[in-house]
Amino acid sequence: MPGRRPTRARRTRPARRPGLPRHLHERWTRTYTETAYEALPWFSADPAEWVVEGREGRWWPQGARLLDIGCGAGTNALYLARAGYRVSGIDLAAPAIEAARRRAQQEGLSVDFRAADVLRLPFGDATFAGALDIGCFHTIPPRLRPAYRRELARVLRPGATFALSWIGRENEGVPGPPHRPSLEEVTRALEAQFLFHRVESRDRRRRKASDRVGSYYVARLERRRSPQPVRR
């Protein structure tokens, strides 16, 4: 109609991504501040077997950009960087990232280590051709697991391989996080956007005679090209 002003399209703000609770930031920062990373029970100077299998099995294209979630002092990220991958490693604890950067500098390796929240990743959509999580997912509070899935799927390209390892609820004898998910819980949390190709339960190796022996899960997943309905 004459004289009528054209309507402007409303701008939609991107959905606000939830973050991990403050107490987890404080706890992990305190852990790496008070204890040398080499003395932490989960630290190993050798890469995780599941990561080695992924590289040797060519789960990721040579030279691809990969994301290491909960990288700690950087052992797995450094291993993959030596193999020619372009790696970004994130961890909630800034002191862990500082240690990882020092180790990379000592080896002359270029790795993008950042202190960051896994629920608010500082990367654009479809940035990575693959990802690994060796012990971060099982620390996520259950109510935040769907947010973890959505954020990881956001930064991965469709078809990307995701290598996951966690201590499950069934493994009561293994010292570990309070939110140990069962295999069923992991499947329910991730399957809407990730296809499970392989899942195994493995024995935990002793590092010294006093270590308690337990088991853990490993899984190879694929970022779905189109999401599936969330199973209730």
CSV table of N, CA and C in Angstrom, one decimal, residues 114-209:
chain,number,residue,atom,x,y,z
A,114,ARG,N,44.6,-24.4,23.4
A,114,ARG,CA,43.8,-23.4,23.9
A,114,ARG,C,43.1,-23.8,25.2
A,115,ALA,N,43.1,-22.9,26.2
A,115,ALA,CA,42.2,-23.1,27.3
A,115,ALA,C,40.8,-22.8,26.9
A,116,ALA,N,39.9,-23.7,26.9
A,116,ALA,CA,38.6,-23.5,26.4
A,116,ALA,C,37.6,-24.5,27.0
A,117,ASP,N,36.3,-24.2,27.0
A,117,ASP,CA,35.2,-25.0,27.5
A,117,ASP,C,34.7,-25.8,26.3
A,118,VAL,N,34.6,-27.1,26.5
A,118,VAL,CA,34.2,-28.0,25.5
A,118,VAL,C,32.7,-27.7,25.1
A,119,LEU,N,31.9,-27.1,25.9
A,119,LEU,CA,30.6,-26.7,25.5
A,119,LEU,C,30.5,-25.4,24.8
A,120,ARG,N,31.6,-24.7,24.7
A,120,ARG,CA,31.7,-23.4,24.0
A,120,ARG,C,33.0,-23.3,23.2
A,121,LEU,N,33.1,-24.2,22.3
A,121,LEU,CA,34.4,-24.3,21.5
A,121,LEU,C,34.6,-23.1,20.7
A,122,PRO,N,35.9,-22.6,20.7
A,122,PRO,CA,36.2,-21.4,20.0
A,122,PRO,C,36.6,-21.6,18.5
A,123,PHE,N,35.7,-22.4,17.8
A,123,PHE,CA,36.0,-22.7,16.4
A,123,PHE,C,34.7,-22.6,15.6
A,124,GLY,N,34.9,-22.4,14.3
A,124,GLY,CA,33.7,-22.3,13.5
A,124,GLY,C,33.1,-23.6,13.1
A,125,ASP,N,31.9,-23.5,12.5
A,125,ASP,CA,31.2,-24.8,12.1
A,125,ASP,C,32.1,-25.6,11.1
A,126,ALA,N,32.1,-26.9,11.2
A,126,ALA,CA,32.7,-27.8,10.3
A,126,ALA,C,34.2,-27.5,10.1
A,127,THR,N,34.9,-27.2,11.2
A,127,THR,CA,36.3,-26.8,11.2
A,127,THR,C,37.2,-28.1,11.0
A,128,PHE,N,36.8,-29.2,11.7
A,128,PHE,CA,37.6,-30.3,11.8
A,128,PHE,C,37.2,-31.5,11.0
A,129,ALA,N,38.2,-32.3,10.6
A,129,ALA,CA,38.0,-33.6,9.9
A,129,ALA,C,38.0,-34.7,10.8
A,130,GLY,N,38.2,-34.5,12.1
A,130,GLY,CA,38.2,-35.6,13.0
A,130,GLY,C,38.4,-35.1,14.4
A,131,ALA,N,38.2,-35.9,15.4
A,131,ALA,CA,38.3,-35.5,16.8
A,131,ALA,C,38.6,-36.7,17.7
A,132,LEU,N,39.2,-36.5,18.9
A,132,LEU,CA,39.4,-37.5,19.9
A,132,LEU,C,39.1,-37.0,21.2
A,133,ASP,N,38.6,-37.8,22.1
A,133,ASP,CA,38.3,-37.5,23.5
A,133,ASP,C,38.7,-38.7,24.3
A,134,ILE,N,39.8,-38.6,25.0
A,134,ILE,CA,40.4,-39.7,25.8
A,134,ILE,C,40.2,-39.3,27.2
A,135,GLY,N,39.0,-39.4,27.7
A,135,GLY,CA,38.8,-39.2,29.2
A,135,GLY,C,38.2,-37.8,29.6
A,136,CYS,N,37.6,-37.1,28.6
A,136,CYS,CA,36.9,-35.9,29.0
A,136,CYS,C,35.4,-36.1,29.1
A,137,PHE,N,34.8,-36.8,28.2
A,137,PHE,CA,33.3,-37.0,28.2
A,137,PHE,C,32.8,-37.5,29.5
A,138,HIS,N,33.6,-38.5,30.1
A,138,HIS,CA,33.1,-39.1,31.4
A,138,HIS,C,33.2,-38.1,32.6
A,139,THR,N,33.7,-36.9,32.4
A,139,THR,CA,33.7,-35.9,33.5
A,139,THR,C,32.5,-34.9,33.3
A,140,ILE,N,31.8,-35.0,32.2
A,140,ILE,CA,30.7,-34.1,31.9
A,140,ILE,C,29.5,-34.4,32.7
A,141,PRO,N,28.9,-33.5,33.5
A,141,PRO,CA,27.6,-33.8,34.2
A,141,PRO,C,26.6,-34.4,33.2
A,142,PRO,N,25.8,-35.4,33.6
A,142,PRO,CA,24.8,-36.0,32.7
A,142,PRO,C,23.9,-35.0,32.0
A,143,ARG,N,23.4,-34.0,32.7
A,143,ARG,CA,22.5,-33.0,32.1
A,143,ARG,C,23.1,-32.2,31.0
A,144,LEU,N,24.4,-32.2,30.9
A,144,LEU,CA,25.1,-31.4,29.9
A,144,LEU,C,25.6,-32.3,28.7
A,145,ARG,N,25.4,-33.6,28.8
A,145,ARG,CA,25.9,-34.4,27.7
A,145,ARG,C,25.2,-34.1,26.3
A,146,PRO,N,23.9,-33.7,26.2
A,146,PRO,CA,23.4,-33.3,24.9
A,146,PRO,C,24.1,-32.1,24.4
A,147,ALA,N,24.4,-31.1,25.3
A,147,ALA,CA,25.1,-29.9,24.8
A,147,ALA,C,26.5,-30.3,24.3
A,148,TYR,N,27.2,-31.2,24.9
A,148,TYR,CA,28.5,-31.7,24.4
A,148,TYR,C,28.3,-32.3,23.0
A,149,ARG,N,27.3,-33.1,22.8
A,149,ARG,CA,27.1,-33.7,21.5
A,149,ARG,C,26.8,-32.6,20.4
A,150,ARG,N,26.0,-31.7,20.7
A,150,ARG,CA,25.7,-30.7,19.7
A,150,ARG,C,26.9,-29.8,19.4
A,151,GLU,N,27.7,-29.5,20.4
A,151,GLU,CA,28.8,-28.6,20.1
A,151,GLU,C,29.9,-29.3,19.4
A,152,LEU,N,30.1,-30.6,19.7
A,152,LEU,CA,31.1,-31.4,18.9
A,152,LEU,C,30.7,-31.6,17.5
A,153,ALA,N,29.4,-31.9,17.3
A,153,ALA,CA,28.9,-32.1,16.0
A,153,ALA,C,29.0,-30.8,15.2
A,154,ARG,N,28.8,-29.7,15.8
A,154,ARG,CA,28.9,-28.4,15.1
A,154,ARG,C,30.2,-28.1,14.5
A,155,VAL,N,31.3,-28.5,15.2
A,155,VAL,CA,32.7,-28.1,14.7
A,155,VAL,C,33.2,-29.2,13.8
A,156,LEU,N,32.6,-30.4,13.8
A,156,LEU,CA,33.0,-31.5,12.9
A,156,LEU,C,32.4,-31.5,11.6
A,157,ARG,N,33.1,-31.9,10.6
A,157,ARG,CA,32.5,-32.0,9.2
A,157,ARG,C,31.7,-33.3,9.2
A,158,PRO,N,30.6,-33.3,8.4
A,158,PRO,CA,29.9,-34.6,8.2
A,158,PRO,C,30.8,-35.7,7.7
A,159,GLY,N,30.7,-36.9,8.3
A,159,GLY,CA,31.5,-38.0,8.0
A,159,GLY,C,32.8,-38.1,8.8
A,160,ALA,N,33.1,-37.1,9.6
A,160,ALA,CA,34.3,-37.1,10.4
A,160,ALA,C,34.3,-38.2,11.4
A,161,THR,N,35.5,-38.8,11.6
A,161,THR,CA,35.7,-39.8,12.6
A,161,THR,C,36.0,-39.3,14.0
A,162,PHE,N,35.3,-39.8,15.0
A,162,PHE,CA,35.5,-39.3,16.4
A,162,PHE,C,35.9,-40.5,17.2
A,163,ALA,N,37.1,-40.5,17.8
A,163,ALA,CA,37.6,-41.5,18.7
A,163,ALA,C,37.4,-41.2,20.1
A,164,LEU,N,36.7,-42.0,20.8
A,164,LEU,CA,36.2,-41.8,22.2
A,164,LEU,C,36.7,-42.9,23.1
A,165,SER,N,37.1,-42.5,24.4
A,165,SER,CA,37.4,-43.5,25.4
A,165,SER,C,36.9,-43.0,26.7
A,166,TRP,N,36.3,-43.9,27.5
A,166,TRP,CA,35.8,-43.4,28.8
A,166,TRP,C,35.7,-44.6,29.8
A,167,ILE,N,35.7,-44.2,31.1
A,167,ILE,CA,35.5,-45.2,32.2
A,167,ILE,C,34.0,-45.3,32.4
A,168,GLY,N,33.5,-46.5,32.3
A,168,GLY,CA,32.0,-46.7,32.4
A,168,GLY,C,31.5,-47.0,33.8
A,169,ARG,N,30.2,-46.9,33.9
A,169,ARG,CA,29.6,-47.1,35.2
A,169,ARG,C,29.8,-48.5,35.8
A,170,GLU,N,30.0,-49.5,34.9
A,170,GLU,CA,30.1,-50.8,35.3
A,170,GLU,C,31.5,-51.1,35.9
A,171,ASN,N,32.4,-50.2,35.7
A,171,ASN,CA,33.8,-50.4,36.2
A,171,ASN,C,34.0,-49.7,37.5
A,172,GLU,N,33.4,-50.3,38.5
A,172,GLU,CA,33.4,-49.7,39.9
A,172,GLU,C,34.8,-49.7,40.5
A,173,GLY,N,35.7,-50.6,40.1
A,173,GLY,CA,36.9,-50.8,40.8
A,173,GLY,C,38.0,-49.8,40.3
A,174,VAL,N,37.7,-49.0,39.3
A,174,VAL,CA,38.7,-48.1,38.7
A,174,VAL,C,38.5,-46.7,39.3
A,175,PRO,N,39.5,-46.1,39.9
A,175,PRO,CA,39.4,-44.7,40.4
A,175,PRO,C,39.1,-43.8,39.2
A,176,GLY,N,38.1,-43.0,39.3
A,176,GLY,CA,37.7,-42.2,38.1
A,176,GLY,C,36.7,-41.1,38.5
A,177,PRO,N,36.1,-40.5,37.5
A,177,PRO,CA,35.2,-39.4,37.7
A,177,PRO,C,33.8,-39.8,38.3
A,178,PRO,N,33.1,-38.9,38.9
A,178,PRO,CA,31.8,-39.2,39.5
A,178,PRO,C,30.7,-39.5,38.5
A,179,HIS,N,30.8,-39.1,37.3
A,179,HIS,CA,29.7,-39.2,36.3
A,179,HIS,C,30.1,-40.3,35.3
A,180,ARG,N,30.4,-41.5,35.7
A,180,ARG,CA,30.8,-42.5,34.8
A,180,ARG,C,29.6,-43.0,34.0
A,181,PRO,N,29.5,-42.8,32.7
A,181,PRO,CA,28.4,-43.3,32.0
A,181,PRO,C,28.5,-44.7,31.5
A,182,SER,N,27.3,-45.4,31.5
A,182,SER,CA,27.3,-46.7,31.0
A,182,SER,C,27.3,-46.7,29.5
A,183,LEU,N,27.5,-47.8,28.8
A,183,LEU,CA,27.5,-47.9,27.4
A,183,LEU,C,26.2,-47.4,26.9
A,184,GLU,N,25.1,-47.8,27.5
A,184,GLU,CA,23.8,-47.4,27.1
A,184,GLU,C,23.6,-45.8,27.2
A,185,GLU,N,24.1,-45.3,28.2
A,185,GLU,CA,24.0,-43.8,28.4
A,185,GLU,C,24.8,-43.1,27.4
A,186,VAL,N,26.0,-43.6,27.0
A,186,VAL,CA,26.8,-42.9,26.0
A,186,VAL,C,26.1,-43.0,24.6
A,187,THR,N,25.5,-44.2,24.3
A,187,THR,CA,24.8,-44.3,23.1
A,187,THR,C,23.6,-43.3,23.0
A,188,ARG,N,22.9,-43.3,24.1
A,188,ARG,CA,21.7,-42.4,24.1
A,188,ARG,C,22.1,-40.9,24.0
A,189,ALA,N,23.2,-40.6,24.6
A,189,ALA,CA,23.7,-39.2,24.6
A,189,ALA,C,24.2,-38.7,23.2
A,190,LEU,N,24.8,-39.6,22.4
A,190,LEU,CA,25.5,-39.3,21.2
A,190,LEU,C,24.9,-39.7,19.9
A,191,GLU,N,24.0,-40.8,19.9
A,191,GLU,CA,23.6,-41.4,18.7
A,191,GLU,C,22.8,-40.5,17.8
A,192,ALA,N,22.2,-39.4,18.3
A,192,ALA,CA,21.4,-38.6,17.4
A,192,ALA,C,22.2,-37.9,16.3
A,193,GLN,N,23.5,-37.7,16.6
A,193,GLN,CA,24.4,-37.0,15.7
A,193,GLN,C,25.7,-37.8,15.4
A,194,PHE,N,25.8,-39.0,16.0
A,194,PHE,CA,27.0,-39.8,15.7
A,194,PHE,C,26.6,-41.2,15.5
A,195,LEU,N,27.2,-41.8,14.5
A,195,LEU,CA,27.0,-43.2,14.2
A,195,LEU,C,28.1,-44.1,14.8
A,196,PHE,N,27.7,-45.1,15.6
A,196,PHE,CA,28.7,-46.0,16.3
A,196,PHE,C,29.1,-47.1,15.3
A,197,HIS,N,30.5,-47.1,15.0
A,197,HIS,CA,31.0,-48.1,14.1
A,197,HIS,C,31.6,-49.2,14.9
A,198,ARG,N,32.2,-48.9,16.1
A,198,ARG,CA,32.9,-50.0,16.8
A,198,ARG,C,33.0,-49.6,18.3
A,199,VAL,N,32.7,-50.5,19.2
A,199,VAL,CA,32.8,-50.3,20.6
A,199,VAL,C,33.4,-51.5,21.2
A,200,GLU,N,34.4,-51.3,22.1
A,200,GLU,CA,35.1,-52.4,22.8
A,200,GLU,C,35.3,-52.0,24.3
A,201,SER,N,35.3,-53.1,25.1
A,201,SER,CA,35.7,-52.9,26.5
A,201,SER,C,37.1,-53.5,26.6
A,202,ARG,N,38.0,-52.7,27.2
A,202,ARG,CA,39.4,-53.2,27.3
A,202,ARG,C,39.9,-53.1,28.7
A,203,ASP,N,41.0,-54.0,29.0
A,203,ASP,CA,41.6,-53.9,30.3
A,203,ASP,C,42.6,-52.8,30.4
A,204,ARG,N,42.6,-52.2,31.6
A,204,ARG,CA,43.5,-51.1,31.8
A,204,ARG,C,44.8,-51.7,32.2
A,205,ARG,N,45.9,-51.2,31.6
A,205,ARG,CA,47.2,-51.7,31.9
A,205,ARG,C,47.8,-51.2,33.2
A,206,ARG,N,48.5,-52.0,33.9
A,206,ARG,CA,49.2,-51.6,35.1
A,206,ARG,C,50.4,-50.7,34.8
A,207,ARG,N,50.5,-49.6,35.5
A,207,ARG,CA,51.8,-48.8,35.3
A,207,ARG,C,52.8,-49.2,36.4
A,208,LYS,N,52.2,-49.6,37.5
A,208,LYS,CA,53.1,-50.1,38.6
A,208,LYS,C,52.3,-51.2,39.4
A,209,ALA,N,53.1,-52.0,40.2
A,209,ALA,CA,52.5,-53.2,40.8
A,209,ALA,C,51.3,-52.9,41.7
